[in-house]
Coordinates of C-alpha atoms and ligand atoms in Angstrom, one line a residue:
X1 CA 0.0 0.0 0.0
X2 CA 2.8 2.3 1.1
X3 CA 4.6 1.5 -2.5
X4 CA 1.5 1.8 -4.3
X5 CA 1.1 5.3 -2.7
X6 CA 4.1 6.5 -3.1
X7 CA 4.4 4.8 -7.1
X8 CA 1.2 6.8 -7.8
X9 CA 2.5 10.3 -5.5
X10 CA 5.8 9.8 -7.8
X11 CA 3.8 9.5 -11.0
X12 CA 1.4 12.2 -10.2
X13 CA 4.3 14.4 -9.4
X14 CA 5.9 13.5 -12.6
X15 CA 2.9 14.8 -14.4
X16 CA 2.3 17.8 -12.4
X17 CA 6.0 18.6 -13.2
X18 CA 5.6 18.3 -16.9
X19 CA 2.3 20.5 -16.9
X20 CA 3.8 23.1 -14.9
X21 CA 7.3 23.2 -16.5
X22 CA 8.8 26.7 -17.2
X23 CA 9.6 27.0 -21.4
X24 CA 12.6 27.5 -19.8
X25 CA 13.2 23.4 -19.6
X26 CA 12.1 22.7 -22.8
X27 CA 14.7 25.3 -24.3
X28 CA 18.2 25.2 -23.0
X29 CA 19.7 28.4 -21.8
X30 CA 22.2 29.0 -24.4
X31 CA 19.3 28.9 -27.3
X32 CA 18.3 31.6 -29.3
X33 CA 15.0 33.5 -28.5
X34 CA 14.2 33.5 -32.3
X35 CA 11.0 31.7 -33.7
X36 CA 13.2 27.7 -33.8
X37 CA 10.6 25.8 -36.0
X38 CA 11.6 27.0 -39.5
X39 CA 14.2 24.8 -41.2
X40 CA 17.4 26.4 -41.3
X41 CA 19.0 28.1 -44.7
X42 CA 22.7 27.0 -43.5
X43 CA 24.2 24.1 -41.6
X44 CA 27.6 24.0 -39.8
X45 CA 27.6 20.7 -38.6
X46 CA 31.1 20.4 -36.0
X47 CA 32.9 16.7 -35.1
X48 CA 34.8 16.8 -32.6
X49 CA 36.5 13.2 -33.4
X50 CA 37.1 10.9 -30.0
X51 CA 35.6 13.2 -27.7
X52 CA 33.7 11.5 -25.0
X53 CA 31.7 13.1 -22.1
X54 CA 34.6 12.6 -20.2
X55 CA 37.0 15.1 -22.7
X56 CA 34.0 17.7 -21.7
X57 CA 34.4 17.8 -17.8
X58 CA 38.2 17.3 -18.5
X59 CA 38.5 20.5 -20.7
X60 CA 36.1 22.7 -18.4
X61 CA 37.8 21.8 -15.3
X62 CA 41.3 22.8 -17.0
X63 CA 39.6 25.5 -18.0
X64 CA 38.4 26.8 -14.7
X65 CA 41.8 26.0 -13.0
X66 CA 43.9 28.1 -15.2
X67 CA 41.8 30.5 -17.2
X68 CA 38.6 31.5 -15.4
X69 CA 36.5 30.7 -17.6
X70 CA 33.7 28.5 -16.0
X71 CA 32.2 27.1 -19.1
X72 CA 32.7 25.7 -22.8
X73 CA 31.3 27.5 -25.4
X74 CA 28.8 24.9 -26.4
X75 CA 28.3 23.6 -23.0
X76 CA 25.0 25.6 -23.0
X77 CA 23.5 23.9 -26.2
X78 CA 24.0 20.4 -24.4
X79 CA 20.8 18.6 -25.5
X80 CA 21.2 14.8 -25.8
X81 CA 23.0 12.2 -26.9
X82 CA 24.3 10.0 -29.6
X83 CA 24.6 6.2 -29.7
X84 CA 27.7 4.8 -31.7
X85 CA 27.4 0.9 -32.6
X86 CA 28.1 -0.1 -35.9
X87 CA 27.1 -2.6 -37.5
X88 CA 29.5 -5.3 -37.0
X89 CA 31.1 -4.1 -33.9
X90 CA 29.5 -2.0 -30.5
X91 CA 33.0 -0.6 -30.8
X92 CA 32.6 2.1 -34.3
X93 CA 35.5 3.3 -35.7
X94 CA 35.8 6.6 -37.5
X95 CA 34.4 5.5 -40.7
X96 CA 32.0 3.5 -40.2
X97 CA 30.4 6.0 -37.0
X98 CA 30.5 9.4 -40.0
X99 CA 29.0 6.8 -42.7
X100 CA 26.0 6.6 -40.2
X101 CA 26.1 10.7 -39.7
X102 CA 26.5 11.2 -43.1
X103 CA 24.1 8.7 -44.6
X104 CA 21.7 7.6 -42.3
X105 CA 23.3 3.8 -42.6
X106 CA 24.8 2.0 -40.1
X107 CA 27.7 -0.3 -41.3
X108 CA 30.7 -2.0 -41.4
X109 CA 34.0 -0.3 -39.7
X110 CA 36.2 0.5 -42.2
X111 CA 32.9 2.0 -44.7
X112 CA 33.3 5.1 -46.1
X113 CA 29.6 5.7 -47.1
X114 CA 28.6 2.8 -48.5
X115 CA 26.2 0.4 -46.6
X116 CA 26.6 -3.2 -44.9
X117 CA 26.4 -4.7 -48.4
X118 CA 29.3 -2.2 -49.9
X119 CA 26.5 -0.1 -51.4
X120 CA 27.0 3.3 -52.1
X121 CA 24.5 5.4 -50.1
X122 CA 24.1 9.3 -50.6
X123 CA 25.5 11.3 -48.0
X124 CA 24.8 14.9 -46.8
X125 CA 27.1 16.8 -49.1
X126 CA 25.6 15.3 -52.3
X127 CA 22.4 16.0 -50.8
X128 CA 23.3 19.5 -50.2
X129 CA 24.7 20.2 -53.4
X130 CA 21.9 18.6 -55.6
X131 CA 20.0 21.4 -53.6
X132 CA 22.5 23.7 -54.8
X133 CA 24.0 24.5 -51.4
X134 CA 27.5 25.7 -51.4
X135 CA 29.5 22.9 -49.5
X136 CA 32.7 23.0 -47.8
X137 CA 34.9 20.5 -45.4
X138 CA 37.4 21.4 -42.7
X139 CA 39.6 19.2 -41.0
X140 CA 42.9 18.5 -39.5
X141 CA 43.5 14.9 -40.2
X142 CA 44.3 14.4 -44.3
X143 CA 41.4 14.9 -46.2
X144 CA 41.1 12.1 -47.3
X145 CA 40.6 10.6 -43.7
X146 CA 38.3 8.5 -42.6
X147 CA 35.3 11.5 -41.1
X148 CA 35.9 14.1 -44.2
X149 CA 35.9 11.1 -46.9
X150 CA 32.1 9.8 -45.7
X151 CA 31.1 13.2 -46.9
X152 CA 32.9 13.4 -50.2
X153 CA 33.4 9.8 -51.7
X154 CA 32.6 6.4 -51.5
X155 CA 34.7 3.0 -51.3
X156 CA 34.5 0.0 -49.5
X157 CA 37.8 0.5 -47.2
X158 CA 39.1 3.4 -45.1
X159 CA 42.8 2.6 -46.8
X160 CA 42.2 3.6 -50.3
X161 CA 42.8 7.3 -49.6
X162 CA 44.3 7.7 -53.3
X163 CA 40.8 6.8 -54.4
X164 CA 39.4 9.3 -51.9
X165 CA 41.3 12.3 -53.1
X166 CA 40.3 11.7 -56.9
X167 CA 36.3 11.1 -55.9
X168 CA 36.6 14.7 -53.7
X169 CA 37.9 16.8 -56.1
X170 CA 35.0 15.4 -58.3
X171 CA 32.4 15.7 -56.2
X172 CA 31.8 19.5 -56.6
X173 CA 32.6 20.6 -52.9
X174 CA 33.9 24.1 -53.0
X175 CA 36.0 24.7 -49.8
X176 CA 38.6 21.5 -48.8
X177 CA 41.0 22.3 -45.8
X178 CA 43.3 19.9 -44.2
X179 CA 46.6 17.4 -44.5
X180 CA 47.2 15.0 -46.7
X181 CA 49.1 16.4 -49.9
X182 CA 50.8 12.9 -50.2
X183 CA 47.3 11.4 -51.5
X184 CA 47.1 14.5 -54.5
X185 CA 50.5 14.3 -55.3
X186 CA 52.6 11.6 -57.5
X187 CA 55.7 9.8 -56.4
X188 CA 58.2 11.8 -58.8
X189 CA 57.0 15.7 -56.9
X190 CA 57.2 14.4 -53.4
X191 CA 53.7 12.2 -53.1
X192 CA 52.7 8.6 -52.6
X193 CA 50.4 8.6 -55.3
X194 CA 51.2 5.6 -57.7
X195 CA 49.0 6.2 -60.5
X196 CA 51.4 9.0 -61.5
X197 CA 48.3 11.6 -61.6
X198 CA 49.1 14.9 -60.0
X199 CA 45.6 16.0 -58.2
X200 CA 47.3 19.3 -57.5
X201 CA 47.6 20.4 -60.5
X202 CA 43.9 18.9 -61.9
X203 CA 42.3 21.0 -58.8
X204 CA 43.8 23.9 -60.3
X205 CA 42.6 23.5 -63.8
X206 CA 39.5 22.4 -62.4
X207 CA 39.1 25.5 -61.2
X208 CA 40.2 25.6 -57.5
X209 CA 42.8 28.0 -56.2
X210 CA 45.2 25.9 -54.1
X211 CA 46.8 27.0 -50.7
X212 CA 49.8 25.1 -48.9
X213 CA 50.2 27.5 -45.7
X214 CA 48.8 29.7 -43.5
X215 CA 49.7 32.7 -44.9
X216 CA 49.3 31.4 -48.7
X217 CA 45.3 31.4 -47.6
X218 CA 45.4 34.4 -45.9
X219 CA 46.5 35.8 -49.0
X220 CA 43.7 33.7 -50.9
X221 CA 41.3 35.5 -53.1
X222 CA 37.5 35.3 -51.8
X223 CA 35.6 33.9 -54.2
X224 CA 35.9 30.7 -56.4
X225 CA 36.6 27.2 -54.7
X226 CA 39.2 26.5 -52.5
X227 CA 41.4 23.4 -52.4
X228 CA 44.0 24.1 -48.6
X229 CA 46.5 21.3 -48.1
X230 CA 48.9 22.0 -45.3
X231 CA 50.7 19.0 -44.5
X232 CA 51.4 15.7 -45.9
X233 CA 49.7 13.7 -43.4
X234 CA 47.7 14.9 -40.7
X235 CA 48.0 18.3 -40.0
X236 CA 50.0 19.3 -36.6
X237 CA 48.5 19.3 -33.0
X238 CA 47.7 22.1 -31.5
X239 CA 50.3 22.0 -29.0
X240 CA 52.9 21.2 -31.6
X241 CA 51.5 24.1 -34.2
X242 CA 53.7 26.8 -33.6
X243 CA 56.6 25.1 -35.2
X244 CA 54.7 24.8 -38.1
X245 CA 53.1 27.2 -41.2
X246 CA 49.8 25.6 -40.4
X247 CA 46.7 27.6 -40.1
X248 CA 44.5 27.2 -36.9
X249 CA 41.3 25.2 -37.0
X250 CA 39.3 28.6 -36.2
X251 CA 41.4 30.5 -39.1
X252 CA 40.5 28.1 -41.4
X253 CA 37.1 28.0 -40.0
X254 CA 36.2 31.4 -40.4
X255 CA 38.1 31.9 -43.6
X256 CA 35.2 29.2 -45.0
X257 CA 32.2 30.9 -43.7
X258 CA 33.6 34.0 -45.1
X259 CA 33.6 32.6 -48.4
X260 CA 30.5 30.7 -47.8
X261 CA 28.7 33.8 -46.2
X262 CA 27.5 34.7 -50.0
X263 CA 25.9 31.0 -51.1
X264 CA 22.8 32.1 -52.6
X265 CA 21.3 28.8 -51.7
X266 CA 22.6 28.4 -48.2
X267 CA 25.7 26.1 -47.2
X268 CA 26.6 23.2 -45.6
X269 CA 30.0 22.9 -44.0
X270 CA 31.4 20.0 -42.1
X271 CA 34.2 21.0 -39.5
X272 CA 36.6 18.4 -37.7
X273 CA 38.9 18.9 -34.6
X274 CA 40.2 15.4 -36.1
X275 CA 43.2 15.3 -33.7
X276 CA 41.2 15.5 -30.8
X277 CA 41.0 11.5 -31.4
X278 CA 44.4 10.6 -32.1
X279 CA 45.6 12.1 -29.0
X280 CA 43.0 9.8 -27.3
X281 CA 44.7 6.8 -29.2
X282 CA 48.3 7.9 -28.0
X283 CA 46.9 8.5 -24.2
X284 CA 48.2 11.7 -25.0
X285 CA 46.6 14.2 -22.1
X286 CA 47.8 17.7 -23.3
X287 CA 47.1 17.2 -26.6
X288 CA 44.0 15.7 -26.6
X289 CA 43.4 18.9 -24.0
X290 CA 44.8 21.4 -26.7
X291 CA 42.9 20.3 -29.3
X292 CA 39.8 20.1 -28.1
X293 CA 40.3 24.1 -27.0
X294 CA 41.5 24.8 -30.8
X295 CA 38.3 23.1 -31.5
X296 CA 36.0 25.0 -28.9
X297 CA 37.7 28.3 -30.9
X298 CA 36.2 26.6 -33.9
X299 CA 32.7 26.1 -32.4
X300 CA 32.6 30.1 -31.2
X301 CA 33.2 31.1 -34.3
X302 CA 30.3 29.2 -35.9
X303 CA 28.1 30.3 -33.3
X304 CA 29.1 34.2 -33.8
X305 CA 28.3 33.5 -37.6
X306 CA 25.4 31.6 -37.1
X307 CA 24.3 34.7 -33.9
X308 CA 24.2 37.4 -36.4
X309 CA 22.7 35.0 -39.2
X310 CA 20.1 33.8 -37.6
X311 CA 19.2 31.3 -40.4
X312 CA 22.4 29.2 -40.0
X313 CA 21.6 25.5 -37.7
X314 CA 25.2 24.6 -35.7
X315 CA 25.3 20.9 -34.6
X316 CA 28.4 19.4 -32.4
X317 CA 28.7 15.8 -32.1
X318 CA 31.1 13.7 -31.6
X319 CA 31.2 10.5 -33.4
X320 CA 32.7 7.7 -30.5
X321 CA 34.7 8.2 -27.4
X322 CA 38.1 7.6 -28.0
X323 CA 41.0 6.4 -24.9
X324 CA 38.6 5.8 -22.4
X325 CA 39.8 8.7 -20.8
X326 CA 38.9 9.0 -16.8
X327 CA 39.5 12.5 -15.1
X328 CA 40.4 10.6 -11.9
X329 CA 42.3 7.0 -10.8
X330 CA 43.6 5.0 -9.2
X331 CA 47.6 5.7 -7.6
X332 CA 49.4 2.6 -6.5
X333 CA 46.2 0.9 -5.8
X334 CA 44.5 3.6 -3.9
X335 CA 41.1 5.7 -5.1
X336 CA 41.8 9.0 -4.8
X337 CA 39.4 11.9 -5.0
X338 CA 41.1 14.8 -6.6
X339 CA 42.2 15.4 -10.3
X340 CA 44.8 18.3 -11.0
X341 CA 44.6 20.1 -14.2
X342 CA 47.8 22.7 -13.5
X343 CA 50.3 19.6 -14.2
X344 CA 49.1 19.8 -17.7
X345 CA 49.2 23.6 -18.3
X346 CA 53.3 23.0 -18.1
X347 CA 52.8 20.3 -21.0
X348 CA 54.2 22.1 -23.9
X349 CA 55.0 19.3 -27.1
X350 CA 52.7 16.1 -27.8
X351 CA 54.0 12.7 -26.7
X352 CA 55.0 12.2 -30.1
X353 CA 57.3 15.0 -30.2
X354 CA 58.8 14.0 -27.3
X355 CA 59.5 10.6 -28.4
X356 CA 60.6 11.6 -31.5
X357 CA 63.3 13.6 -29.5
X358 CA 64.0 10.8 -27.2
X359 CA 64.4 8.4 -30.5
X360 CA 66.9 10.8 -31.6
X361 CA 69.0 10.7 -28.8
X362 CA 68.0 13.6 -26.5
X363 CA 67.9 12.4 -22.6
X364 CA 64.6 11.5 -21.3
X365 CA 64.8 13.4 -17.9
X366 CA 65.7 16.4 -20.1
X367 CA 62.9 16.1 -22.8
X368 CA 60.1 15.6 -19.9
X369 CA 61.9 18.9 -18.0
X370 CA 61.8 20.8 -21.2
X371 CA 58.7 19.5 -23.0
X372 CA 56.2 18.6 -19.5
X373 CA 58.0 21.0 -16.6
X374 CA 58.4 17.5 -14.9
X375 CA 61.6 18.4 -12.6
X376 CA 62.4 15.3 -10.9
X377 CA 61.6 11.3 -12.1
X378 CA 60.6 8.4 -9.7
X379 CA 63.2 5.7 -9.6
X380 CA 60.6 3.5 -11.3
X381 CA 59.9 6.0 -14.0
X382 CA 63.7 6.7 -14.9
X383 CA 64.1 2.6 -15.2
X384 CA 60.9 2.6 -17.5
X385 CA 62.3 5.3 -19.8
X386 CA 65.2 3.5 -20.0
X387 CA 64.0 0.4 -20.8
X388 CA 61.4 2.1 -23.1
X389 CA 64.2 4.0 -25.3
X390 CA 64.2 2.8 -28.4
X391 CA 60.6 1.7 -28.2
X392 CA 58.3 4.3 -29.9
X393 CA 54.6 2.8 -28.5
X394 CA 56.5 1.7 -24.6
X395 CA 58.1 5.3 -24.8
X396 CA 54.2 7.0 -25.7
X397 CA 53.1 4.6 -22.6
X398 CA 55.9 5.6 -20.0
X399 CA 55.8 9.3 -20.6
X400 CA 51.2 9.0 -20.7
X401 CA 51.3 7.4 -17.2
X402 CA 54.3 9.8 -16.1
X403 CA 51.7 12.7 -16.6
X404 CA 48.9 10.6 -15.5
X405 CA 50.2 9.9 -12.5
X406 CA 50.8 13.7 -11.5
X407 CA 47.4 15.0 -12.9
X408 CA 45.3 11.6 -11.9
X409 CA 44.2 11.3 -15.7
X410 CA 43.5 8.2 -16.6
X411 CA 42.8 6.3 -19.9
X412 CA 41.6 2.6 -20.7
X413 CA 41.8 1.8 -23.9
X414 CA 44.3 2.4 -26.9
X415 CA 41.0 2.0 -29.3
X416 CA 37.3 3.8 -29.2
X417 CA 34.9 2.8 -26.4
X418 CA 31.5 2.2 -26.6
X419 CA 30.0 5.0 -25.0
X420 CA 27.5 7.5 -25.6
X421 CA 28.3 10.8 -26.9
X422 CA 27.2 13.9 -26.4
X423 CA 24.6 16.0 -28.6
X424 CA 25.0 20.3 -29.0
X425 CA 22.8 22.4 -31.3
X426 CA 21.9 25.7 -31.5
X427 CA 20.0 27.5 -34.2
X428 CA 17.0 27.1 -36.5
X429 CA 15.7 23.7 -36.1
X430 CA 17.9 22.4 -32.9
X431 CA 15.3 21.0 -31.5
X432 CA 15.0 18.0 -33.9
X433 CA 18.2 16.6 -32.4
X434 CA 16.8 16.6 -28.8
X435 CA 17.0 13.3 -26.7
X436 CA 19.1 10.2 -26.9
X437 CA 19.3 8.7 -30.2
X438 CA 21.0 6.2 -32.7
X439 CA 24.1 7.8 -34.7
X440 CA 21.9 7.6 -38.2
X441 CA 19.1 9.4 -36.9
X442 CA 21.7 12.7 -37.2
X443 CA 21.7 11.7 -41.1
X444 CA 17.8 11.6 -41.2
X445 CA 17.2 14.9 -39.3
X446 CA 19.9 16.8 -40.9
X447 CA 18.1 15.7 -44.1
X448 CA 14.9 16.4 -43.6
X449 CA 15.6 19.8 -41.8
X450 CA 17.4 20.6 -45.7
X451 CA 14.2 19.4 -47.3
X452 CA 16.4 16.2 -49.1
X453 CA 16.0 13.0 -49.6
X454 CA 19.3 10.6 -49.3
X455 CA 17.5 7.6 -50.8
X456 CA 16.1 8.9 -53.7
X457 CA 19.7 10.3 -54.6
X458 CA 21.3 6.6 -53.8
X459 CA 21.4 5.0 -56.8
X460 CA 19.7 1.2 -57.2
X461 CA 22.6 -0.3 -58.7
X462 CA 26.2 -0.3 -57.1
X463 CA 27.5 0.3 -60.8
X464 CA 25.6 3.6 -60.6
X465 CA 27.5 6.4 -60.1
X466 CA 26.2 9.2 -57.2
X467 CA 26.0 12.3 -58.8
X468 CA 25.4 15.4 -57.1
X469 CA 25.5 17.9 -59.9
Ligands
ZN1 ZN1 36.5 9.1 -35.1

């Protein structure tokens, strides 16, 4: 009787709550006041790549121990989630987890937009382009990688990158940033291209005015499309930038919706923080920290544009966790309830710059003094350095638990993890992605928002070629 009361209080309760709720709840703080039922005219959809909701508390409490700052900048738009699986494995990998954001089609990893079957399926961009939507993707990863390639190509394995760069630069895309200049050019000019085809040179008489640096797209002209290469491979991370002539993730950013700003038929830009993932992979603290807050630059300047716009949706999601980071462990067996963010603020080169120094002979205790402000080594630690050298993945694994140790950051898992990631929107038609929800439903709702319709554009036949113009 006392359960059955107090069931039926709870329920009535629950009830009363959701008549009397404030509009307040049903609108998160950070929304616009703006009439949010019209479709939106532009969409800057934003992957952070590997970040889990543990990457969010980590960067805000960094944030609040060295900066003041209390919040992220899209911490405010927080309205749901996003569930990864694919379809052969609860553990997605990059490809097969933007295949399902892209697409609507959950698959195999290693699928770069085409189904379970190897089907070609239409993603976004095509979509937005056959509705004559300007189109632009940003990244730092090449390119050709596995999240920017689901939106601009199709083939049945994450590897063929060669085959990537030849299907983007057909696919009628106007704005391409990133790495990966080996994939566009041939062996004989510096490339790994074996087909002997120089992509750099098609771009250009295709039309596209091609940029290799930061200040080469500063320098850019405006209008026409726009074809930014700035490293071979991946581009730099943030913490490692400075030694480069790479452009930041916001620069580039910005310089896109600037050129977009015009599109007489709205745009739809993809941006990545791509490294954000790989220091997950590498247990790499500081750098996964330092590029998720070169991709939070990247979000605020999509949410000025899209401020003053008015008509532009911005969608963050993440597409897996990566590391299985923990901002808290265990030390020597103990539980302890702090985490310290300062150690990291001293952290001033990636892991793999520091093993690359260590690999060419620099001494360890020097590298972590220089590169981490680490001042004095355990006896333990010392030993496993020096049993390490020589070893590039037991070196990245001595110096991750080195910092670990001293800022109680913790990581599980060389690979993704399963769980659920996190869902930001703000703008014209954020309420759609509301709630907890499969990966492909982002596909679905991000079409039907633009008024397209993926299937009609997937062709029946395999042998079909996807066009989008
Ligand atoms: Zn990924």
């Amino acid at each position: 009787m006392l359960d059955r009361l107090m069931r039926d209080g709870l329920a009535g309760l629950f009830v009363l709550c959701l008549l009397t709720a404030p509009p307040a709840l049903a609108q998160p703080a950070g929304q616009s006041t703006h009439t949010t039922t019209q479709a939106p005219e532009n969409v800057i959809l934003l992957i952070p790549d590997g970040f889990g909701p543990a990457s969010a508390t980590f960067a805000r409490d960094y944030l609040r121990a060295t900066s003041g700052r209390f919040e992220l900048a899209f911490d405010s738009l927080h309205i749901g989630s996003t569930r990864t699986a694919s379809s052969d494995s609860r553990i997605t990998d990059s490809a097969a987890a933007g295949t399902a954001l892209a697409t609507g089609h959950k698959t195999y990893n290693g699928a770069i937009s085409v189904d379970s079957t190897g089907r070609p399926v239409a993603h976004l961009v095509e979509a937005a382009e056959a509705r004559g939507m300007t189109t632009g993707l940003v990244v730092t990863s090449r390119i050709t990688h596995a999240t920017p390639a689901v939106f601009s190509a199709h083939v049945r394995d994450r590897g063929e990158e060669d085959r990537i760069a030849v299907q983007q630069l057909d696919a009628g895309i106007e704005i391409l940033m990133g790495g990966g200049l080996r994939h566009f050019l041939p062996d004989a000019s510096g490339g790994q291209r074996t087909d002997g085809r120089n992509l750099v040179d098609e771009a250009t008489e295709a039309g596209y005015h091609v940029v290799r640096s930061a200040s080469a797209l500063k320098q850019a002209p405006r209008e026409g499309a726009l074809l930014g290469l700035f490293a071979d491979s991946h581009m730099a991370y943030e913490i490692d930038r400075a030694q480069t002539q790479q452009p930041r993730l916001a620069t580039m950013t910005r310089h896109a919706l600037d050129r977009l700003s015009g599109s007489e038929n709205g745009f739809f830009l993809m941006v990545e923080g791509s490294r954000i993932d790989h220091a997950g992979h590498s247990n790499d603290a500081a750098a996964h920290l330092q590029d998720i807050l070169a991709f939070e630059e990247a979000v605020t300047a999509a949410l000025d544009y899209a401020r003053s716009d008015g008509e532009t949706l911005v969608l963050v999601l993440s597409d897996h966790e990566t590391g299985g980071l923990s901002v808290g462990r265990n030390r020597d067996g103990e539980g302890i309830y702090e985490w310290h963010p300062a150690p990291l603020a001293k952290v001033t080169a990636s892991q793999g710059a520091m093993v690359r120094s260590i690999m060419d002979g620099s001494e360890p205790e020097r590298v972590l003094a220089t590169s981490a402000g680490i001042d004095s080594l355990r006896a333990e630690e010392t030993e496993r350095l020096r049993a390490a050298t020589g070893n590039p993945r037991a070196l990245h694994a001595a110096l991750s638990e080195i910092i670990g140790r001293r800022s109680l950051v913790g990581w599980t898992s060389l690979a993704h993890t399963a769980v659920d990631v996190s869902t930001y929107a703000y703008g014209p038609g954020w309420e759609a992605f509301i709630g907890s929800h499969e990966n492909t439903y982002i596909a679905h709702a991000l079409a039907r928002l633009l008024d397209a319709d993926l299937e009609a554009l997937t062709p029946r036949s395999e042998t079909t070629e996807i066009r989008s113009r």
